[in-house]
Amino acid sequence: MIRAVDNGTGGLDDAVAVLRRGGLVAFPTETVYGLGADARSRPGLRRLYAVKGRPTTHPVIVHLPAASGVDELLAPWAATVPSAARALADACWPGPLTLLVRRAAGVPDEVTGGRDTVGVRVPDQPLAQRLLQRFGGGVAAPSANRFGRVSPTTAEHVRADLDGDVDLVLDGGPCRVGVESTIVDCTGDAPVVVRLGALPREHLEAILERPLDVRVDGAIAAPGTLASHYAPHARVVLVGADELGPRAEALVAAGAHVGVLAAPPLPALPSDVERLDTPGPVDQLAHELYTLLRDADRRGVDVLLAVAPARRGLGAAVADRLTRAACQPTTEREQ
Ligand code: TXA
Ligand code: MG
């Protein structure tokens, strides 16, 4: 059921009731839509994992209502709040930043994937905030897509992916940013970026007045940032802008239905190539990225040739997502 709640609060009241009885509510955030369950309800969390199709060892982020004091806000969730976490939270919340901190006693294992850390964030989206304030607790929410697939950035995407398996979808329109939150692990001696995302690393470095390590590959702190991730059905191939024409021609000659995800100007391309309408400015590209990947599937593309933006600012997160989408599943697909 999709509910738009621009006016009135009926949808929100229903959403809170669903959460309280251990049900699932999909809701918009500024990054992507989340699939929410009461972060204190073990049955709710178990259903969340079942619907998502995600291994129970993979932790989920706890979404919290905006509040003036970070320490007070995090007290039920975090054993301690390191100074770097406090500085980042003070500067960035509400906003697309997830902090990993040591978990407080009593945080369900279903939230933490059995780890001794918990991911927390305060989303910057009015409808999400109204839901969280009204609920008055933490809402555990992964992106509202099935495991391994592209994250949803509209209520319609959620419906297309999860139809029937979610009790209520709050429709807040398209997500403002379009790629997931940046995750910073604050549990070690120095904070480390473990997922590139909506808040550029440069921005966080300016807040902390120090360079930040980025560890987003290999056996890292955030399970779910393994190689194959965010994948459409089409095979994604990353190419340089100058390779686009020849690669497209060769693939078309071999009988493939080819799509191109690259900012203009495009080179001459065979006429039956699907040109996805790719914006040049990187914030617009981030905003459109997951819709473009879905479009490629809708148009029956077999091979999607993608040119990644420069890896700075928000471009780092977009390039990261395209690289993961391009990685063929080997043993396991994430998220
Ligand atoms: O923007 C976002 O962060 C969106 C919206 C809905 O808030 N959420 C999202 O959740 O992207 P999800 O579950 O799709 O990705 C969260 C990532 C996963 O890779 C998960 O493993 C990692 O965060 N994560 C969460 N808690 C963690 C923890 N305690 N330790 C390590 N990694 C954690
Ligand atoms: Mg996800």
mmCIF file of C-alpha atoms and ligand atoms in Angstrom:
data_model
loop_
_atom_site.group_PDB
_atom_site.id
_atom_site.type_symbol
_atom_site.label_atom_id
_atom_site.label_comp_id
_atom_site.label_asym_id
_atom_site.label_seq_id
_atom_site.Cartn_x
_atom_site.Cartn_y
_atom_site.Cartn_z
ATOM 1 C CA MET A 1 0.000 0.000 0.000
ATOM 2 C CA ILE A 2 1.449 3.388 -0.987
ATOM 3 C CA ARG A 3 0.411 6.368 1.103
ATOM 4 C CA ALA A 4 1.233 9.951 0.252
ATOM 5 C CA VAL A 5 1.098 12.070 3.396
ATOM 6 C CA ASP A 6 1.751 15.564 2.161
ATOM 7 C CA ASN A 7 -1.372 16.788 3.943
ATOM 8 C CA GLY A 8 -2.661 15.478 7.206
ATOM 9 C CA THR A 9 -1.108 12.768 9.295
ATOM 10 C CA GLY A 10 -3.342 9.753 8.654
ATOM 11 C CA GLY A 11 -0.618 7.912 6.795
ATOM 12 C CA LEU A 12 1.870 8.645 9.547
ATOM 13 C CA ASP A 13 -0.454 7.348 12.243
ATOM 14 C CA ASP A 14 -0.905 4.150 10.260
ATOM 15 C CA ALA A 15 2.852 3.885 9.729
ATOM 16 C CA VAL A 16 3.539 4.218 13.449
ATOM 17 C CA ALA A 17 0.896 1.579 14.192
ATOM 18 C CA VAL A 18 2.520 -0.769 11.672
ATOM 19 C CA LEU A 19 5.962 -0.287 13.262
ATOM 20 C CA ARG A 20 4.564 -0.841 16.749
ATOM 21 C CA ARG A 21 3.075 -4.197 15.793
ATOM 22 C CA GLY A 22 6.342 -5.389 14.241
ATOM 23 C CA GLY A 23 5.420 -4.550 10.641
ATOM 24 C CA LEU A 24 7.434 -2.969 7.860
ATOM 25 C CA VAL A 25 7.164 0.610 6.597
ATOM 26 C CA ALA A 26 9.116 1.867 3.602
ATOM 27 C CA PHE A 27 9.872 5.563 3.891
ATOM 28 C CA PRO A 28 11.842 8.192 2.011
ATOM 29 C CA THR A 29 15.129 9.589 3.234
ATOM 30 C CA GLU A 30 17.258 12.223 1.536
ATOM 31 C CA THR A 31 19.459 9.414 0.142
ATOM 32 C CA VAL A 32 17.299 6.430 -0.842
ATOM 33 C CA TYR A 33 14.089 4.831 0.443
ATOM 34 C CA GLY A 34 14.525 2.726 3.559
ATOM 35 C CA LEU A 35 12.648 -0.410 4.609
ATOM 36 C CA GLY A 36 11.917 0.286 8.251
ATOM 37 C CA ALA A 37 11.187 -1.874 11.279
ATOM 38 C CA ASP A 38 11.118 -1.012 14.978
ATOM 39 C CA ALA A 39 14.801 -1.354 15.934
ATOM 40 C CA ARG A 40 13.739 -2.888 19.278
ATOM 41 C CA SER A 41 11.360 -5.474 17.818
ATOM 42 C CA ARG A 42 13.054 -8.793 17.171
ATOM 43 C CA PRO A 43 10.084 -10.199 15.205
ATOM 44 C CA GLY A 44 9.988 -6.998 13.150
ATOM 45 C CA LEU A 45 13.707 -7.200 12.462
ATOM 46 C CA ARG A 46 13.497 -10.862 11.503
ATOM 47 C CA ARG A 47 10.768 -10.059 9.025
ATOM 48 C CA LEU A 48 12.892 -7.208 7.669
ATOM 49 C CA TYR A 49 15.733 -9.607 6.896
ATOM 50 C CA ALA A 50 13.364 -12.149 5.369
ATOM 51 C CA VAL A 51 11.756 -9.604 3.019
ATOM 52 C CA LYS A 52 15.072 -8.063 2.088
ATOM 53 C CA GLY A 53 16.540 -11.525 1.479
ATOM 54 C CA ARG A 54 19.650 -10.498 3.366
ATOM 55 C CA PRO A 55 21.900 -12.653 5.568
ATOM 56 C CA THR A 56 21.240 -11.985 9.261
ATOM 57 C CA THR A 57 24.926 -11.320 9.876
ATOM 58 C CA HIS A 58 24.657 -8.028 7.960
ATOM 59 C CA PRO A 59 23.882 -5.095 10.245
ATOM 60 C CA VAL A 60 21.270 -2.433 9.583
ATOM 61 C CA ILE A 61 21.382 1.288 10.293
ATOM 62 C CA VAL A 62 19.258 2.717 13.114
ATOM 63 C CA HIS A 63 17.468 5.910 12.029
ATOM 64 C CA LEU A 64 16.809 8.414 14.776
ATOM 65 C CA PRO A 65 14.722 11.566 15.167
ATOM 66 C CA ALA A 66 16.588 14.870 15.167
ATOM 67 C CA ALA A 67 17.468 16.062 18.671
ATOM 68 C CA SER A 68 19.585 18.821 20.124
ATOM 69 C CA GLY A 69 22.002 16.683 22.176
ATOM 70 C CA VAL A 70 23.952 13.956 20.388
ATOM 71 C CA ASP A 71 24.987 12.189 23.608
ATOM 72 C CA GLU A 72 21.435 11.987 24.868
ATOM 73 C CA LEU A 73 20.157 10.877 21.472
ATOM 74 C CA LEU A 74 22.718 8.085 21.213
ATOM 75 C CA ALA A 75 22.634 6.940 24.855
ATOM 76 C CA PRO A 76 20.161 4.066 24.210
ATOM 77 C CA TRP A 77 22.266 2.847 21.270
ATOM 78 C CA ALA A 78 25.932 3.661 21.863
ATOM 79 C CA ALA A 79 28.122 2.537 24.754
ATOM 80 C CA THR A 80 30.299 5.613 24.207
ATOM 81 C CA VAL A 81 30.304 8.520 21.793
ATOM 82 C CA PRO A 82 33.876 9.220 20.667
ATOM 83 C CA SER A 83 34.751 12.877 20.137
ATOM 84 C CA ALA A 84 35.081 12.482 16.352
ATOM 85 C CA ALA A 85 31.592 10.982 16.211
ATOM 86 C CA ARG A 86 30.213 13.843 18.258
ATOM 87 C CA ALA A 87 31.901 16.439 16.043
ATOM 88 C CA LEU A 88 30.605 14.813 12.860
ATOM 89 C CA ALA A 89 27.102 14.368 14.252
ATOM 90 C CA ASP A 90 26.977 17.964 15.476
ATOM 91 C CA ALA A 91 28.027 19.251 12.076
ATOM 92 C CA CYS A 92 26.166 16.864 9.763
ATOM 93 C CA TRP A 93 22.933 15.699 11.403
ATOM 94 C CA PRO A 94 20.267 15.706 10.221
ATOM 95 C CA GLY A 95 22.076 14.562 7.097
ATOM 96 C CA PRO A 96 23.368 11.679 4.994
ATOM 97 C CA LEU A 97 26.045 10.467 7.401
ATOM 98 C CA THR A 98 26.021 7.145 9.243
ATOM 99 C CA LEU A 99 28.313 6.728 12.241
ATOM 100 C CA LEU A 100 29.526 3.379 13.516
ATOM 101 C CA VAL A 101 29.974 3.394 17.284
ATOM 102 C CA ARG A 102 30.247 0.719 20.006
ATOM 103 C CA ARG A 103 26.794 -0.564 20.735
ATOM 104 C CA ALA A 104 25.047 -0.132 24.047
ATOM 105 C CA ALA A 105 23.916 -3.187 25.992
ATOM 106 C CA GLY A 106 20.546 -4.394 24.833
ATOM 107 C CA VAL A 107 20.755 -3.337 21.201
ATOM 108 C CA PRO A 108 19.342 -6.380 19.398
ATOM 109 C CA ASP A 109 21.804 -8.634 17.594
ATOM 110 C CA GLU A 110 19.473 -8.444 14.616
ATOM 111 C CA VAL A 111 20.426 -4.754 14.298
ATOM 112 C CA THR A 112 24.159 -5.179 14.691
ATOM 113 C CA GLY A 113 24.530 -8.470 12.845
ATOM 114 C CA GLY A 114 26.062 -9.776 16.071
ATOM 115 C CA ARG A 115 28.862 -7.175 16.028
ATOM 116 C CA ASP A 116 29.785 -4.962 18.923
ATOM 117 C CA THR A 117 29.098 -1.844 16.875
ATOM 118 C CA VAL A 118 25.945 -0.123 15.707
ATOM 119 C CA GLY A 119 25.307 2.207 12.756
ATOM 120 C CA VAL A 120 23.224 5.300 13.535
ATOM 121 C CA ARG A 121 22.013 8.215 11.500
ATOM 122 C CA VAL A 122 19.529 11.110 11.602
ATOM 123 C CA PRO A 123 18.018 11.474 8.129
ATOM 124 C CA ASP A 124 17.377 14.893 6.637
ATOM 125 C CA GLN A 125 13.984 14.310 5.078
ATOM 126 C CA PRO A 126 10.824 15.948 6.450
ATOM 127 C CA LEU A 127 8.563 12.916 6.128
ATOM 128 C CA ALA A 128 11.181 10.604 7.646
ATOM 129 C CA GLN A 129 11.592 13.028 10.519
ATOM 130 C CA ARG A 130 7.845 13.254 11.108
ATOM 131 C CA LEU A 131 7.678 9.471 11.172
ATOM 132 C CA LEU A 132 10.617 9.155 13.567
ATOM 133 C CA GLN A 133 9.377 11.895 15.884
ATOM 134 C CA ARG A 134 5.915 10.385 15.998
ATOM 135 C CA PHE A 135 7.283 6.877 16.525
ATOM 136 C CA GLY A 136 9.609 8.180 19.209
ATOM 137 C CA GLY A 137 12.262 5.494 18.819
ATOM 138 C CA GLY A 138 14.850 4.043 16.491
ATOM 139 C CA VAL A 139 13.821 2.630 13.121
ATOM 140 C CA ALA A 140 16.178 0.047 11.648
ATOM 141 C CA ALA A 141 16.241 0.431 7.884
ATOM 142 C CA PRO A 142 18.320 -0.930 5.051
ATOM 143 C CA SER A 143 17.681 0.410 1.562
ATOM 144 C CA ALA A 144 14.234 -0.800 0.464
ATOM 145 C CA ASN A 145 15.417 -3.088 -2.335
ATOM 146 C CA ARG A 146 15.968 -6.826 -2.480
ATOM 147 C CA PHE A 147 19.441 -8.021 -1.637
ATOM 148 C CA GLY A 148 21.893 -7.369 -4.473
ATOM 149 C CA ARG A 149 19.749 -4.970 -6.430
ATOM 150 C CA VAL A 150 19.574 -1.272 -7.161
ATOM 151 C CA SER A 151 18.453 0.990 -4.290
ATOM 152 C CA PRO A 152 15.048 2.690 -4.687
ATOM 153 C CA THR A 153 14.845 6.458 -4.964
ATOM 154 C CA THR A 154 11.067 6.720 -5.513
ATOM 155 C CA ALA A 155 8.050 5.083 -3.876
ATOM 156 C CA GLU A 156 7.314 3.499 -7.238
ATOM 157 C CA HIS A 157 10.729 1.779 -7.216
ATOM 158 C CA VAL A 158 9.891 0.350 -3.792
ATOM 159 C CA ARG A 159 6.568 -0.936 -5.002
ATOM 160 C CA ALA A 160 8.187 -2.500 -8.054
ATOM 161 C CA ASP A 161 10.750 -4.318 -5.854
ATOM 162 C CA LEU A 162 8.849 -5.229 -2.705
ATOM 163 C CA ASP A 163 5.182 -5.113 -3.635
ATOM 164 C CA GLY A 164 3.018 -7.007 -1.181
ATOM 165 C CA ASP A 165 5.892 -7.711 1.221
ATOM 166 C CA VAL A 166 5.799 -4.301 2.842
ATOM 167 C CA ASP A 167 2.853 -3.143 4.946
ATOM 168 C CA LEU A 168 3.012 0.532 4.037
ATOM 169 C CA VAL A 169 5.058 2.744 1.724
ATOM 170 C CA LEU A 170 5.190 6.427 2.620
ATOM 171 C CA ASP A 171 5.551 8.420 -0.580
ATOM 172 C CA GLY A 172 7.715 11.508 -0.150
ATOM 173 C CA GLY A 173 8.545 11.891 -3.826
ATOM 174 C CA PRO A 174 11.998 11.325 -5.331
ATOM 175 C CA CYS A 175 14.932 11.287 -2.894
ATOM 176 C CA ARG A 176 16.919 14.517 -2.945
ATOM 177 C CA VAL A 177 20.447 13.058 -3.125
ATOM 178 C CA GLY A 178 19.972 9.660 -4.735
ATOM 179 C CA VAL A 179 22.959 7.701 -3.336
ATOM 180 C CA GLU A 180 23.298 6.229 0.143
ATOM 181 C CA SER A 181 24.770 7.877 3.216
ATOM 182 C CA THR A 182 28.499 8.047 3.816
ATOM 183 C CA ILE A 183 29.506 5.656 6.607
ATOM 184 C CA VAL A 184 32.286 6.571 9.023
ATOM 185 C CA ASP A 185 33.597 4.024 11.485
ATOM 186 C CA CYS A 186 34.349 5.899 14.701
ATOM 187 C CA THR A 187 35.315 2.894 16.799
ATOM 188 C CA GLY A 188 39.065 2.928 16.180
ATOM 189 C CA ASP A 189 41.869 5.347 17.017
ATOM 190 C CA ALA A 190 41.055 7.428 13.952
ATOM 191 C CA PRO A 191 37.740 7.665 12.081
ATOM 192 C CA VAL A 192 37.654 5.777 8.770
ATOM 193 C CA VAL A 193 35.269 6.093 5.839
ATOM 194 C CA VAL A 194 33.915 2.582 5.190
ATOM 195 C CA ARG A 195 31.328 3.543 2.583
ATOM 196 C CA LEU A 196 31.616 6.440 0.177
ATOM 197 C CA GLY A 197 28.316 8.222 -0.045
ATOM 198 C CA ALA A 198 26.241 11.343 -0.135
ATOM 199 C CA LEU A 199 28.509 13.413 2.108
ATOM 200 C CA PRO A 200 31.833 13.863 0.338
ATOM 201 C CA ARG A 201 34.929 12.832 2.236
ATOM 202 C CA GLU A 202 36.418 16.300 1.655
ATOM 203 C CA HIS A 203 33.506 17.783 3.598
ATOM 204 C CA LEU A 204 34.106 15.473 6.567
ATOM 205 C CA GLU A 205 37.842 16.191 6.489
ATOM 206 C CA ALA A 206 37.104 19.901 6.696
ATOM 207 C CA ILE A 207 34.946 19.310 9.790
ATOM 208 C CA LEU A 208 37.531 17.137 11.528
ATOM 209 C CA GLU A 209 40.460 19.209 10.267
ATOM 210 C CA ARG A 210 42.353 16.033 9.406
ATOM 211 C CA PRO A 211 42.648 13.655 6.465
ATOM 212 C CA LEU A 212 40.348 10.629 6.594
ATOM 213 C CA ASP A 213 41.294 7.122 5.601
ATOM 214 C CA VAL A 214 38.964 5.400 3.177
ATOM 215 C CA ARG A 215 38.665 1.611 3.438
ATOM 216 C CA VAL A 216 35.873 0.497 1.221
ATOM 217 C CA ASP A 217 37.319 -2.620 -0.387
ATOM 218 C CA GLY A 218 38.113 -6.115 0.703
ATOM 219 C CA ALA A 219 37.104 -7.540 4.048
ATOM 220 C CA ILE A 220 36.106 -4.237 5.527
ATOM 221 C CA ALA A 221 34.050 -2.915 8.361
ATOM 222 C CA ALA A 222 30.771 -2.551 6.467
ATOM 223 C CA PRO A 223 29.607 -5.881 5.125
ATOM 224 C CA GLY A 224 27.511 -4.946 2.138
ATOM 225 C CA THR A 225 30.203 -2.959 0.447
ATOM 226 C CA LEU A 226 31.648 -6.056 -1.186
ATOM 227 C CA ALA A 227 32.404 -5.902 -4.846
ATOM 228 C CA SER A 228 29.128 -6.850 -6.489
ATOM 229 C CA HIS A 229 26.408 -4.500 -5.405
ATOM 230 C CA TYR A 230 23.787 -2.078 -6.691
ATOM 231 C CA ALA A 231 23.493 -4.208 -9.814
ATOM 232 C CA PRO A 232 20.853 -3.973 -12.507
ATOM 233 C CA HIS A 233 20.107 -7.036 -14.656
ATOM 234 C CA ALA A 234 22.080 -5.546 -17.546
ATOM 235 C CA ARG A 235 25.808 -6.260 -17.493
ATOM 236 C CA VAL A 236 27.517 -2.993 -16.614
ATOM 237 C CA VAL A 237 30.907 -2.295 -18.186
ATOM 238 C CA LEU A 238 32.939 0.737 -17.142
ATOM 239 C CA VAL A 239 34.729 2.419 -20.041
ATOM 240 C CA GLY A 240 36.674 5.609 -20.686
ATOM 241 C CA ALA A 241 34.837 8.271 -22.699
ATOM 242 C CA ASP A 242 37.142 7.691 -25.677
ATOM 243 C CA GLU A 243 36.374 3.939 -25.773
ATOM 244 C CA LEU A 244 32.627 4.415 -25.885
ATOM 245 C CA GLY A 245 32.158 4.513 -29.670
ATOM 246 C CA PRO A 246 34.365 1.534 -30.593
ATOM 247 C CA ARG A 247 33.094 -0.614 -27.680
ATOM 248 C CA ALA A 248 29.461 0.090 -28.571
ATOM 249 C CA GLU A 249 30.064 -0.754 -32.228
ATOM 250 C CA ALA A 250 31.811 -4.018 -31.405
ATOM 251 C CA LEU A 251 29.056 -5.086 -29.007
ATOM 252 C CA VAL A 252 26.272 -4.183 -31.440
ATOM 253 C CA ALA A 253 28.097 -6.113 -34.173
ATOM 254 C CA ALA A 254 28.166 -9.095 -31.816
ATOM 255 C CA GLY A 255 24.376 -8.869 -31.442
ATOM 256 C CA ALA A 256 24.085 -7.204 -28.020
ATOM 257 C CA HIS A 257 21.436 -4.690 -27.096
ATOM 258 C CA VAL A 258 23.698 -1.906 -25.849
ATOM 259 C CA GLY A 259 22.953 1.006 -23.537
ATOM 260 C CA VAL A 260 25.146 3.995 -22.788
ATOM 261 C CA LEU A 261 25.295 5.829 -19.464
ATOM 262 C CA ALA A 262 27.598 8.767 -20.127
ATOM 263 C CA ALA A 263 27.266 12.517 -19.849
ATOM 264 C CA PRO A 264 27.092 14.444 -23.115
ATOM 265 C CA PRO A 265 28.696 15.104 -25.514
ATOM 266 C CA LEU A 266 28.394 11.514 -26.785
ATOM 267 C CA PRO A 267 30.450 10.237 -29.718
ATOM 268 C CA ALA A 268 28.791 8.855 -32.852
ATOM 269 C CA LEU A 269 27.011 5.627 -31.847
ATOM 270 C CA PRO A 270 25.143 2.922 -33.762
ATOM 271 C CA SER A 271 21.517 3.953 -34.114
ATOM 272 C CA ASP A 272 20.044 1.123 -32.026
ATOM 273 C CA VAL A 273 22.120 1.952 -28.958
ATOM 274 C CA GLU A 274 19.962 3.039 -25.998
ATOM 275 C CA ARG A 275 21.181 6.432 -24.854
ATOM 276 C CA LEU A 276 20.257 6.935 -21.220
ATOM 277 C CA ASP A 277 19.622 10.563 -20.555
ATOM 278 C CA THR A 278 22.667 11.122 -18.335
ATOM 279 C CA PRO A 279 23.084 14.526 -16.677
ATOM 280 C CA GLY A 280 26.542 16.133 -16.674
ATOM 281 C CA PRO A 281 26.567 17.821 -13.223
ATOM 282 C CA VAL A 282 27.506 15.186 -10.682
ATOM 283 C CA ASP A 283 24.797 16.031 -8.144
ATOM 284 C CA GLN A 284 22.169 15.529 -10.840
ATOM 285 C CA LEU A 285 23.852 12.320 -11.938
ATOM 286 C CA ALA A 286 23.745 11.037 -8.333
ATOM 287 C CA HIS A 287 20.093 11.996 -8.165
ATOM 288 C CA GLU A 288 19.296 10.075 -11.373
ATOM 289 C CA LEU A 289 21.782 7.206 -11.094
ATOM 290 C CA TYR A 290 19.551 4.415 -9.808
ATOM 291 C CA THR A 291 16.664 5.450 -12.053
ATOM 292 C CA LEU A 292 19.039 5.260 -15.032
ATOM 293 C CA LEU A 293 20.136 1.751 -14.043
ATOM 294 C CA ARG A 294 16.485 0.735 -13.782
ATOM 295 C CA ASP A 295 15.781 2.376 -17.147
ATOM 296 C CA ALA A 296 18.477 0.239 -18.728
ATOM 297 C CA ASP A 297 16.654 -2.869 -17.512
ATOM 298 C CA ARG A 298 13.281 -1.531 -18.604
ATOM 299 C CA ARG A 299 14.656 -1.034 -22.107
ATOM 300 C CA GLY A 300 16.002 -4.581 -22.211
ATOM 301 C CA VAL A 301 19.656 -3.562 -22.359
ATOM 302 C CA ASP A 302 22.106 -6.512 -22.258
ATOM 303 C CA VAL A 303 25.285 -4.511 -21.840
ATOM 304 C CA LEU A 304 25.406 -1.052 -20.314
ATOM 305 C CA LEU A 305 28.542 0.925 -21.134
ATOM 306 C CA ALA A 306 29.082 3.457 -18.361
ATOM 307 C CA VAL A 307 31.532 6.343 -18.060
ATOM 308 C CA ALA A 308 32.160 7.129 -14.382
ATOM 309 C CA PRO A 309 32.558 10.735 -13.220
ATOM 310 C CA ALA A 310 35.796 12.008 -11.659
ATOM 311 C CA ARG A 311 36.251 10.540 -8.176
ATOM 312 C CA ARG A 312 35.997 13.731 -6.180
ATOM 313 C CA GLY A 313 33.155 15.187 -4.133
ATOM 314 C CA LEU A 314 29.923 13.339 -4.796
ATOM 315 C CA GLY A 315 31.577 11.882 -7.915
ATOM 316 C CA ALA A 316 33.498 9.472 -5.653
ATOM 317 C CA ALA A 317 30.254 7.865 -4.471
ATOM 318 C CA VAL A 318 28.767 7.716 -7.983
ATOM 319 C CA ALA A 319 31.946 6.149 -9.393
ATOM 320 C CA ASP A 320 31.984 3.690 -6.468
ATOM 321 C CA ARG A 321 28.396 2.580 -7.185
ATOM 322 C CA LEU A 322 29.074 2.170 -10.901
ATOM 323 C CA THR A 323 32.204 0.145 -10.168
ATOM 324 C CA ARG A 324 30.244 -2.183 -7.889
ATOM 325 C CA ALA A 325 27.386 -2.441 -10.377
ATOM 326 C CA ALA A 326 29.987 -3.422 -12.979
ATOM 327 C CA CYS A 327 31.442 -6.182 -10.859
ATOM 328 C CA GLN A 328 29.975 -9.512 -11.848
ATOM 329 C CA PRO A 329 28.670 -11.577 -8.957
ATOM 330 C CA THR A 330 31.131 -14.266 -8.076
ATOM 331 C CA THR A 331 30.146 -15.872 -4.836
ATOM 332 C CA GLU A 332 27.915 -13.373 -3.240
ATOM 333 C CA ARG A 333 25.984 -10.270 -3.999
ATOM 334 C CA GLU A 334 25.375 -7.634 -1.396
ATOM 335 C CA GLN A 335 22.544 -5.391 -0.257
HETATM 336 O O1 TXA B 1 21.509 6.179 3.005
HETATM 337 C C1 TXA B 1 21.469 5.148 3.662
HETATM 338 O O2 TXA B 1 22.349 4.822 4.476
HETATM 339 C C2 TXA B 1 20.243 4.246 3.465
HETATM 340 C C3 TXA B 1 19.020 4.962 4.004
HETATM 341 C C4 TXA B 1 17.773 4.111 3.952
HETATM 342 O O3 TXA B 1 19.282 5.439 5.281
HETATM 343 N N1 TXA B 1 20.429 2.983 4.129
HETATM 344 C C5 TXA B 1 21.267 2.034 3.652
HETATM 345 O O4 TXA B 1 21.226 0.872 4.388
HETATM 346 O O5 TXA B 1 21.974 2.203 2.686
HETATM 347 P P1 TXA B 1 21.843 -0.497 3.848
HETATM 348 O O6 TXA B 1 21.496 -1.525 4.886
HETATM 349 O O7 TXA B 1 21.369 -0.764 2.478
HETATM 350 O O8 TXA B 1 23.374 -0.233 3.897
HETATM 351 C C6 TXA B 1 23.974 -0.004 5.151
HETATM 352 C C7 TXA B 1 25.379 -0.488 5.160
HETATM 353 C C8 TXA B 1 25.514 -1.982 4.972
HETATM 354 O O9 TXA B 1 26.642 -2.198 4.142
HETATM 355 C C9 TXA B 1 25.803 -2.477 6.380
HETATM 356 O O10 TXA B 1 26.567 -3.639 6.374
HETATM 357 C C10 TXA B 1 26.548 -1.298 6.979
HETATM 358 O O11 TXA B 1 25.887 -0.181 6.463
HETATM 359 N N2 TXA B 1 26.430 -1.262 8.431
HETATM 360 C C11 TXA B 1 25.357 -0.951 9.171
HETATM 361 N N3 TXA B 1 25.619 -1.094 10.481
HETATM 362 C C12 TXA B 1 26.916 -1.509 10.569
HETATM 363 C C13 TXA B 1 27.786 -1.872 11.629
HETATM 364 N N4 TXA B 1 27.396 -1.849 12.885
HETATM 365 N N5 TXA B 1 29.048 -2.255 11.309
HETATM 366 C C14 TXA B 1 29.455 -2.314 10.041
HETATM 367 N N6 TXA B 1 28.680 -1.997 8.993
HETATM 368 C C15 TXA B 1 27.426 -1.606 9.246
HETATM 369 MG MG MG B 2 21.528 -1.129 0.509
#
